[in-house]
Amino acid sequence: MIRVDRFLGTMGAGSRSDIKKYIKAGRVSLEKDGQRRAISDPSEKIPEDSVIIFDGRELRYEEYQYFLLNKPAGVLTAVSDRTRTTVLDLVKGEGIRTDIVPVGRLDMDTEGLLFLTNDGALVHKLESPASGIEKEYEAVLDREVSDEMKARMIREFASGLEVIESDKGGDAFVARPAKLTFPGSDSRLARVILTEGRYHQVKRMFLTEGYTVVKLKRLREGSILLPDDLAEGCFKKVEKMV
Ligand code: URA
């Protein structure tokens, strides 16, 4: 059995001192067998088959939670930071567990699909290079790409590109075969599907070919697409991932 103050803290109801105040103010009650009573002791253990009511709303305990975020550019993939907005600043509130973490990372200037969960086993699985889960990105390049260059890049991405060392850190490596397409009439617009996630990988793959990525967005991870109706900075709770 879990203490009521811990339960409320984990489920995003507020800080420890907020929760103490809420309990003192009679805003938290417990309902069991159809009977509701106010909680006065923050250390009280919540009995089985009971529900906690906070400000008149039922707060359910969920062991694992899963979220999809449409990360905007300018937001840091981290749990906390002293000065910068993090993805956790965007995914929080009452009913959202405070122990969720981002799965993998997107660069500060990269947008799009990011998973968050407190399911450690799943985080481990998804972050493991062995998982081979596909990640699809849309990249805008700094200039037009000729048909000849497109064909060469598609071939080189598919056969395992030797990616150059990064001046921001990160050794040279041979990328796993990746699928590159140029889907529209604008030749600067590329789509790439990777099965790994090395440091700045997409940007470095294009840099190896002589192009700078000026905008990058993740569109898909495994079978999960970035939902069309999920605006930038918004998130969605889901039952499962990948
Ligand atoms: N590749 C990159 O270069 N950056 C990202 O954020 C993700 C993939």
mmCIF file of C-alpha atoms and ligand atoms in Angstrom:
data_model
loop_
_atom_site.group_PDB
_atom_site.id
_atom_site.type_symbol
_atom_site.label_atom_id
_atom_site.label_comp_id
_atom_site.label_asym_id
_atom_site.label_seq_id
_atom_site.Cartn_x
_atom_site.Cartn_y
_atom_site.Cartn_z
ATOM 1 C CA MET A 1 0.000 0.000 0.000
ATOM 2 C CA ILE A 2 1.233 3.467 -0.878
ATOM 3 C CA ARG A 3 1.062 6.590 1.311
ATOM 4 C CA VAL A 4 -1.426 9.160 0.165
ATOM 5 C CA ASP A 5 1.168 11.975 -0.048
ATOM 6 C CA ARG A 6 3.482 9.807 -2.158
ATOM 7 C CA PHE A 7 0.629 8.755 -4.380
ATOM 8 C CA LEU A 8 -0.413 12.379 -4.997
ATOM 9 C CA GLY A 9 3.202 13.407 -5.625
ATOM 10 C CA THR A 10 3.824 10.614 -8.122
ATOM 11 C CA MET A 11 0.572 11.343 -9.939
ATOM 12 C CA GLY A 12 1.513 14.977 -10.518
ATOM 13 C CA ALA A 13 -0.802 16.668 -8.022
ATOM 14 C CA GLY A 14 1.934 19.024 -6.839
ATOM 15 C CA SER A 15 5.067 19.367 -4.747
ATOM 16 C CA ARG A 16 5.377 17.786 -1.314
ATOM 17 C CA SER A 17 4.579 21.040 0.440
ATOM 18 C CA ASP A 18 1.627 21.742 -1.909
ATOM 19 C CA ILE A 19 0.239 18.312 -1.107
ATOM 20 C CA LYS A 20 0.517 18.891 2.635
ATOM 21 C CA LYS A 21 -1.459 22.110 2.167
ATOM 22 C CA TYR A 22 -4.109 20.410 0.021
ATOM 23 C CA ILE A 23 -4.604 17.701 2.637
ATOM 24 C CA LYS A 24 -4.790 20.247 5.454
ATOM 25 C CA ALA A 25 -7.356 22.217 3.476
ATOM 26 C CA GLY A 26 -9.558 19.110 3.155
ATOM 27 C CA ARG A 27 -9.193 18.919 -0.650
ATOM 28 C CA VAL A 28 -8.232 15.232 -0.629
ATOM 29 C CA SER A 29 -10.634 12.424 0.249
ATOM 30 C CA LEU A 30 -10.768 8.680 0.062
ATOM 31 C CA GLU A 31 -13.698 6.666 -1.202
ATOM 32 C CA LYS A 32 -14.178 3.037 -0.270
ATOM 33 C CA ASP A 33 -17.316 0.906 -0.451
ATOM 34 C CA GLY A 34 -19.329 3.950 -1.489
ATOM 35 C CA GLN A 35 -18.266 5.951 1.574
ATOM 36 C CA ARG A 36 -16.252 9.115 1.168
ATOM 37 C CA ARG A 37 -14.197 10.755 3.916
ATOM 38 C CA ALA A 38 -11.607 13.521 3.995
ATOM 39 C CA ILE A 39 -7.980 12.552 4.549
ATOM 40 C CA SER A 40 -6.171 14.432 7.286
ATOM 41 C CA ASP A 41 -2.957 12.444 7.667
ATOM 42 C CA PRO A 42 -0.560 12.701 4.686
ATOM 43 C CA SER A 43 1.130 9.444 5.738
ATOM 44 C CA GLU A 44 -2.092 7.410 5.666
ATOM 45 C CA LYS A 45 -1.788 4.303 3.497
ATOM 46 C CA ILE A 46 -4.332 3.915 0.740
ATOM 47 C CA PRO A 47 -6.260 0.679 1.219
ATOM 48 C CA GLU A 48 -6.938 -1.695 -1.683
ATOM 49 C CA ASP A 49 -10.126 -1.055 -3.667
ATOM 50 C CA SER A 50 -10.318 2.583 -2.713
ATOM 51 C CA VAL A 51 -10.016 5.716 -4.801
ATOM 52 C CA ILE A 52 -8.503 9.090 -4.003
ATOM 53 C CA ILE A 53 -10.560 12.156 -4.823
ATOM 54 C CA PHE A 54 -8.652 15.392 -5.307
ATOM 55 C CA ASP A 55 -10.699 18.573 -5.646
ATOM 56 C CA GLY A 56 -13.715 16.443 -6.498
ATOM 57 C CA ARG A 57 -11.933 14.490 -9.260
ATOM 58 C CA GLU A 58 -10.932 10.870 -9.076
ATOM 59 C CA LEU A 59 -7.164 10.429 -9.350
ATOM 60 C CA ARG A 60 -6.308 6.981 -10.616
ATOM 61 C CA TYR A 61 -3.064 5.219 -9.904
ATOM 62 C CA GLU A 62 -1.384 3.941 -13.065
ATOM 63 C CA GLU A 63 1.798 1.976 -12.744
ATOM 64 C CA TYR A 64 2.954 2.765 -16.253
ATOM 65 C CA GLN A 65 2.075 5.662 -18.478
ATOM 66 C CA TYR A 66 2.993 6.312 -22.105
ATOM 67 C CA PHE A 67 2.942 9.630 -23.965
ATOM 68 C CA LEU A 68 3.692 10.920 -27.457
ATOM 69 C CA LEU A 69 4.966 14.494 -27.642
ATOM 70 C CA ASN A 70 5.234 16.668 -30.717
ATOM 71 C CA LYS A 71 8.474 18.288 -29.632
ATOM 72 C CA PRO A 72 8.977 21.825 -30.880
ATOM 73 C CA ALA A 73 12.407 23.185 -31.831
ATOM 74 C CA GLY A 74 14.080 25.029 -28.955
ATOM 75 C CA VAL A 75 13.073 22.526 -26.277
ATOM 76 C CA LEU A 76 15.694 20.358 -24.597
ATOM 77 C CA THR A 77 15.329 16.564 -24.402
ATOM 78 C CA ALA A 78 16.092 16.243 -20.696
ATOM 79 C CA VAL A 79 14.257 15.734 -17.443
ATOM 80 C CA SER A 80 15.228 19.109 -16.006
ATOM 81 C CA ASP A 81 17.435 22.088 -16.715
ATOM 82 C CA ARG A 82 18.116 25.269 -14.774
ATOM 83 C CA THR A 83 17.413 27.694 -17.575
ATOM 84 C CA ARG A 84 16.058 25.953 -20.646
ATOM 85 C CA THR A 85 12.584 24.523 -21.273
ATOM 86 C CA THR A 86 12.676 20.734 -21.275
ATOM 87 C CA VAL A 87 10.294 18.168 -22.740
ATOM 88 C CA LEU A 88 9.208 17.356 -19.170
ATOM 89 C CA ASP A 89 8.073 20.970 -18.749
ATOM 90 C CA LEU A 90 5.650 20.251 -21.609
ATOM 91 C CA VAL A 91 4.361 16.898 -20.313
ATOM 92 C CA LYS A 92 3.232 17.422 -16.759
ATOM 93 C CA GLY A 93 0.157 18.060 -14.652
ATOM 94 C CA GLU A 94 -2.403 16.376 -12.476
ATOM 95 C CA GLY A 95 -2.755 12.700 -13.341
ATOM 96 C CA ILE A 96 0.625 12.564 -15.114
ATOM 97 C CA ARG A 97 3.292 10.592 -13.302
ATOM 98 C CA THR A 98 6.307 12.648 -12.291
ATOM 99 C CA ASP A 99 8.753 9.813 -13.003
ATOM 100 C CA ILE A 100 8.283 9.696 -16.788
ATOM 101 C CA VAL A 101 11.403 10.200 -18.917
ATOM 102 C CA PRO A 102 12.020 10.782 -22.627
ATOM 103 C CA VAL A 103 12.915 7.698 -24.665
ATOM 104 C CA GLY A 104 16.073 8.499 -26.610
ATOM 105 C CA ARG A 105 16.673 12.092 -27.578
ATOM 106 C CA LEU A 106 16.028 14.660 -30.235
ATOM 107 C CA ASP A 107 18.452 17.566 -30.643
ATOM 108 C CA MET A 108 17.406 20.953 -29.322
ATOM 109 C CA ASP A 109 16.553 22.162 -32.856
ATOM 110 C CA THR A 110 14.843 18.906 -33.963
ATOM 111 C CA GLU A 111 11.054 18.677 -33.924
ATOM 112 C CA GLY A 112 8.530 15.892 -33.950
ATOM 113 C CA LEU A 113 7.726 12.581 -32.345
ATOM 114 C CA LEU A 114 9.182 11.804 -28.935
ATOM 115 C CA PHE A 115 8.030 9.016 -26.604
ATOM 116 C CA LEU A 116 7.941 9.456 -22.833
ATOM 117 C CA THR A 117 7.261 6.774 -20.249
ATOM 118 C CA ASN A 118 8.150 5.513 -16.775
ATOM 119 C CA ASP A 119 8.297 1.920 -18.064
ATOM 120 C CA GLY A 120 12.032 1.341 -17.589
ATOM 121 C CA ALA A 121 12.095 -2.004 -19.386
ATOM 122 C CA LEU A 122 10.536 -0.434 -22.458
ATOM 123 C CA VAL A 123 12.939 2.540 -22.358
ATOM 124 C CA HIS A 124 15.821 0.108 -22.234
ATOM 125 C CA LYS A 125 14.456 -1.938 -25.103
ATOM 126 C CA LEU A 126 13.740 1.047 -27.341
ATOM 127 C CA GLU A 127 17.090 2.687 -26.638
ATOM 128 C CA SER A 128 19.052 -0.467 -27.277
ATOM 129 C CA PRO A 129 20.753 -0.442 -30.700
ATOM 130 C CA ALA A 130 19.796 -4.093 -31.032
ATOM 131 C CA SER A 131 16.081 -3.198 -31.134
ATOM 132 C CA GLY A 132 16.484 -2.079 -34.752
ATOM 133 C CA ILE A 133 13.287 -0.034 -34.505
ATOM 134 C CA GLU A 134 12.765 2.188 -37.521
ATOM 135 C CA LYS A 135 12.845 5.944 -37.058
ATOM 136 C CA GLU A 136 11.678 8.090 -39.933
ATOM 137 C CA TYR A 137 12.732 11.717 -40.354
ATOM 138 C CA GLU A 138 11.949 14.570 -42.702
ATOM 139 C CA ALA A 139 14.966 16.742 -43.396
ATOM 140 C CA VAL A 140 15.188 20.059 -45.217
ATOM 141 C CA LEU A 141 18.619 20.555 -46.767
ATOM 142 C CA ASP A 142 20.435 23.844 -47.283
ATOM 143 C CA ARG A 143 20.301 23.698 -51.091
ATOM 144 C CA GLU A 144 18.868 21.897 -54.090
ATOM 145 C CA VAL A 145 20.003 18.367 -54.889
ATOM 146 C CA SER A 146 20.551 17.330 -58.529
ATOM 147 C CA ASP A 147 19.049 14.055 -59.792
ATOM 148 C CA GLU A 148 22.520 12.611 -60.125
ATOM 149 C CA MET A 149 23.404 13.512 -56.542
ATOM 150 C CA LYS A 150 20.055 12.151 -55.304
ATOM 151 C CA ALA A 151 20.806 8.783 -56.924
ATOM 152 C CA ARG A 152 24.288 8.708 -55.431
ATOM 153 C CA MET A 153 23.097 9.570 -51.931
ATOM 154 C CA ILE A 154 20.263 7.026 -52.061
ATOM 155 C CA ARG A 155 22.794 4.364 -53.061
ATOM 156 C CA GLU A 156 25.316 5.337 -50.391
ATOM 157 C CA PHE A 157 22.730 5.564 -47.591
ATOM 158 C CA ALA A 158 21.423 2.123 -48.587
ATOM 159 C CA SER A 159 24.805 0.457 -48.617
ATOM 160 C CA GLY A 160 26.054 1.772 -45.252
ATOM 161 C CA LEU A 161 27.507 5.256 -45.336
ATOM 162 C CA GLU A 162 30.878 5.974 -43.729
ATOM 163 C CA VAL A 163 29.850 8.915 -41.594
ATOM 164 C CA ILE A 164 32.493 11.529 -40.866
ATOM 165 C CA GLU A 165 33.608 12.523 -37.411
ATOM 166 C CA SER A 166 31.626 15.322 -35.809
ATOM 167 C CA ASP A 167 33.341 18.546 -34.773
ATOM 168 C CA LYS A 168 30.904 18.602 -31.824
ATOM 169 C CA GLY A 169 32.108 15.185 -30.611
ATOM 170 C CA GLY A 170 31.307 11.752 -32.007
ATOM 171 C CA ASP A 171 33.700 9.494 -33.871
ATOM 172 C CA ALA A 172 33.407 8.438 -37.479
ATOM 173 C CA PHE A 173 31.289 5.308 -37.963
ATOM 174 C CA VAL A 174 29.704 3.143 -40.630
ATOM 175 C CA ALA A 175 25.937 3.671 -40.540
ATOM 176 C CA ARG A 176 23.546 0.783 -40.868
ATOM 177 C CA PRO A 177 21.796 0.719 -44.241
ATOM 178 C CA ALA A 178 19.250 3.543 -44.345
ATOM 179 C CA LYS A 179 16.430 4.289 -46.750
ATOM 180 C CA LEU A 180 16.564 7.717 -48.367
ATOM 181 C CA THR A 181 13.867 9.230 -50.581
ATOM 182 C CA PHE A 182 13.131 12.652 -52.043
ATOM 183 C CA PRO A 183 9.337 12.619 -51.966
ATOM 184 C CA GLY A 184 8.322 15.967 -53.457
ATOM 185 C CA SER A 185 9.140 18.411 -56.216
ATOM 186 C CA ASP A 186 11.335 20.403 -53.820
ATOM 187 C CA SER A 187 14.681 18.606 -54.068
ATOM 188 C CA ARG A 188 15.816 20.022 -50.715
ATOM 189 C CA LEU A 189 13.191 17.909 -48.955
ATOM 190 C CA ALA A 190 14.371 14.405 -47.993
ATOM 191 C CA ARG A 191 12.977 11.497 -46.005
ATOM 192 C CA VAL A 192 15.261 9.060 -44.244
ATOM 193 C CA ILE A 193 14.546 5.865 -42.305
ATOM 194 C CA LEU A 194 17.178 4.709 -39.808
ATOM 195 C CA THR A 195 17.294 1.680 -37.523
ATOM 196 C CA GLU A 196 19.723 3.256 -35.054
ATOM 197 C CA GLY A 197 20.186 6.578 -33.333
ATOM 198 C CA ARG A 198 23.806 7.742 -33.180
ATOM 199 C CA TYR A 199 24.781 11.213 -32.047
ATOM 200 C CA HIS A 200 23.377 13.782 -34.552
ATOM 201 C CA GLN A 201 23.091 10.920 -36.989
ATOM 202 C CA VAL A 202 20.820 12.369 -39.665
ATOM 203 C CA LYS A 203 22.654 15.692 -39.742
ATOM 204 C CA ARG A 204 26.032 13.943 -39.931
ATOM 205 C CA MET A 205 24.918 11.599 -42.700
ATOM 206 C CA PHE A 206 23.916 14.537 -44.870
ATOM 207 C CA LEU A 207 27.027 16.484 -43.864
ATOM 208 C CA THR A 208 29.118 13.547 -45.068
ATOM 209 C CA GLU A 209 27.479 14.089 -48.474
ATOM 210 C CA GLY A 210 28.171 17.838 -48.316
ATOM 211 C CA TYR A 211 24.709 19.082 -47.266
ATOM 212 C CA THR A 212 23.610 20.852 -44.094
ATOM 213 C CA VAL A 213 20.257 19.933 -42.562
ATOM 214 C CA VAL A 214 18.431 23.194 -41.847
ATOM 215 C CA LYS A 215 15.295 21.600 -40.410
ATOM 216 C CA LEU A 216 14.710 18.132 -39.009
ATOM 217 C CA LYS A 217 11.509 16.484 -37.859
ATOM 218 C CA ARG A 218 10.858 12.922 -36.655
ATOM 219 C CA LEU A 219 7.688 11.557 -38.224
ATOM 220 C CA ARG A 220 7.584 7.939 -37.040
ATOM 221 C CA GLU A 221 9.052 5.431 -34.585
ATOM 222 C CA GLY A 222 8.272 1.776 -35.239
ATOM 223 C CA SER A 223 4.590 1.633 -36.150
ATOM 224 C CA ILE A 224 3.692 4.920 -34.437
ATOM 225 C CA LEU A 225 3.266 7.973 -36.639
ATOM 226 C CA LEU A 226 3.326 11.514 -35.335
ATOM 227 C CA PRO A 227 -0.435 12.189 -35.220
ATOM 228 C CA ASP A 228 -1.559 14.821 -37.773
ATOM 229 C CA ASP A 229 -3.760 16.485 -35.196
ATOM 230 C CA LEU A 230 -1.039 16.760 -32.544
ATOM 231 C CA ALA A 231 0.055 20.400 -32.588
ATOM 232 C CA GLU A 232 3.632 21.385 -31.802
ATOM 233 C CA GLY A 233 4.248 21.363 -28.052
ATOM 234 C CA CYS A 234 1.191 19.143 -27.423
ATOM 235 C CA PHE A 235 1.185 15.568 -26.151
ATOM 236 C CA LYS A 236 -1.120 12.598 -26.192
ATOM 237 C CA LYS A 237 -1.496 9.715 -23.755
ATOM 238 C CA VAL A 238 -1.405 6.303 -25.395
ATOM 239 C CA GLU A 239 -1.843 2.727 -24.225
ATOM 240 C CA LYS A 240 1.312 1.369 -25.722
ATOM 241 C CA MET A 241 4.255 2.268 -27.904
ATOM 242 C CA VAL A 242 5.842 0.815 -31.035
HETATM 243 N N1 URA B 1 19.468 12.825 -36.068
HETATM 244 C C1 URA B 1 19.926 14.064 -35.777
HETATM 245 O O1 URA B 1 20.882 14.534 -36.361
HETATM 246 N N2 URA B 1 19.303 14.749 -34.814
HETATM 247 C C2 URA B 1 18.212 14.300 -34.144
HETATM 248 O O2 URA B 1 17.670 15.011 -33.292
HETATM 249 C C3 URA B 1 17.747 13.014 -34.465
HETATM 250 C C4 URA B 1 18.399 12.301 -35.433
#
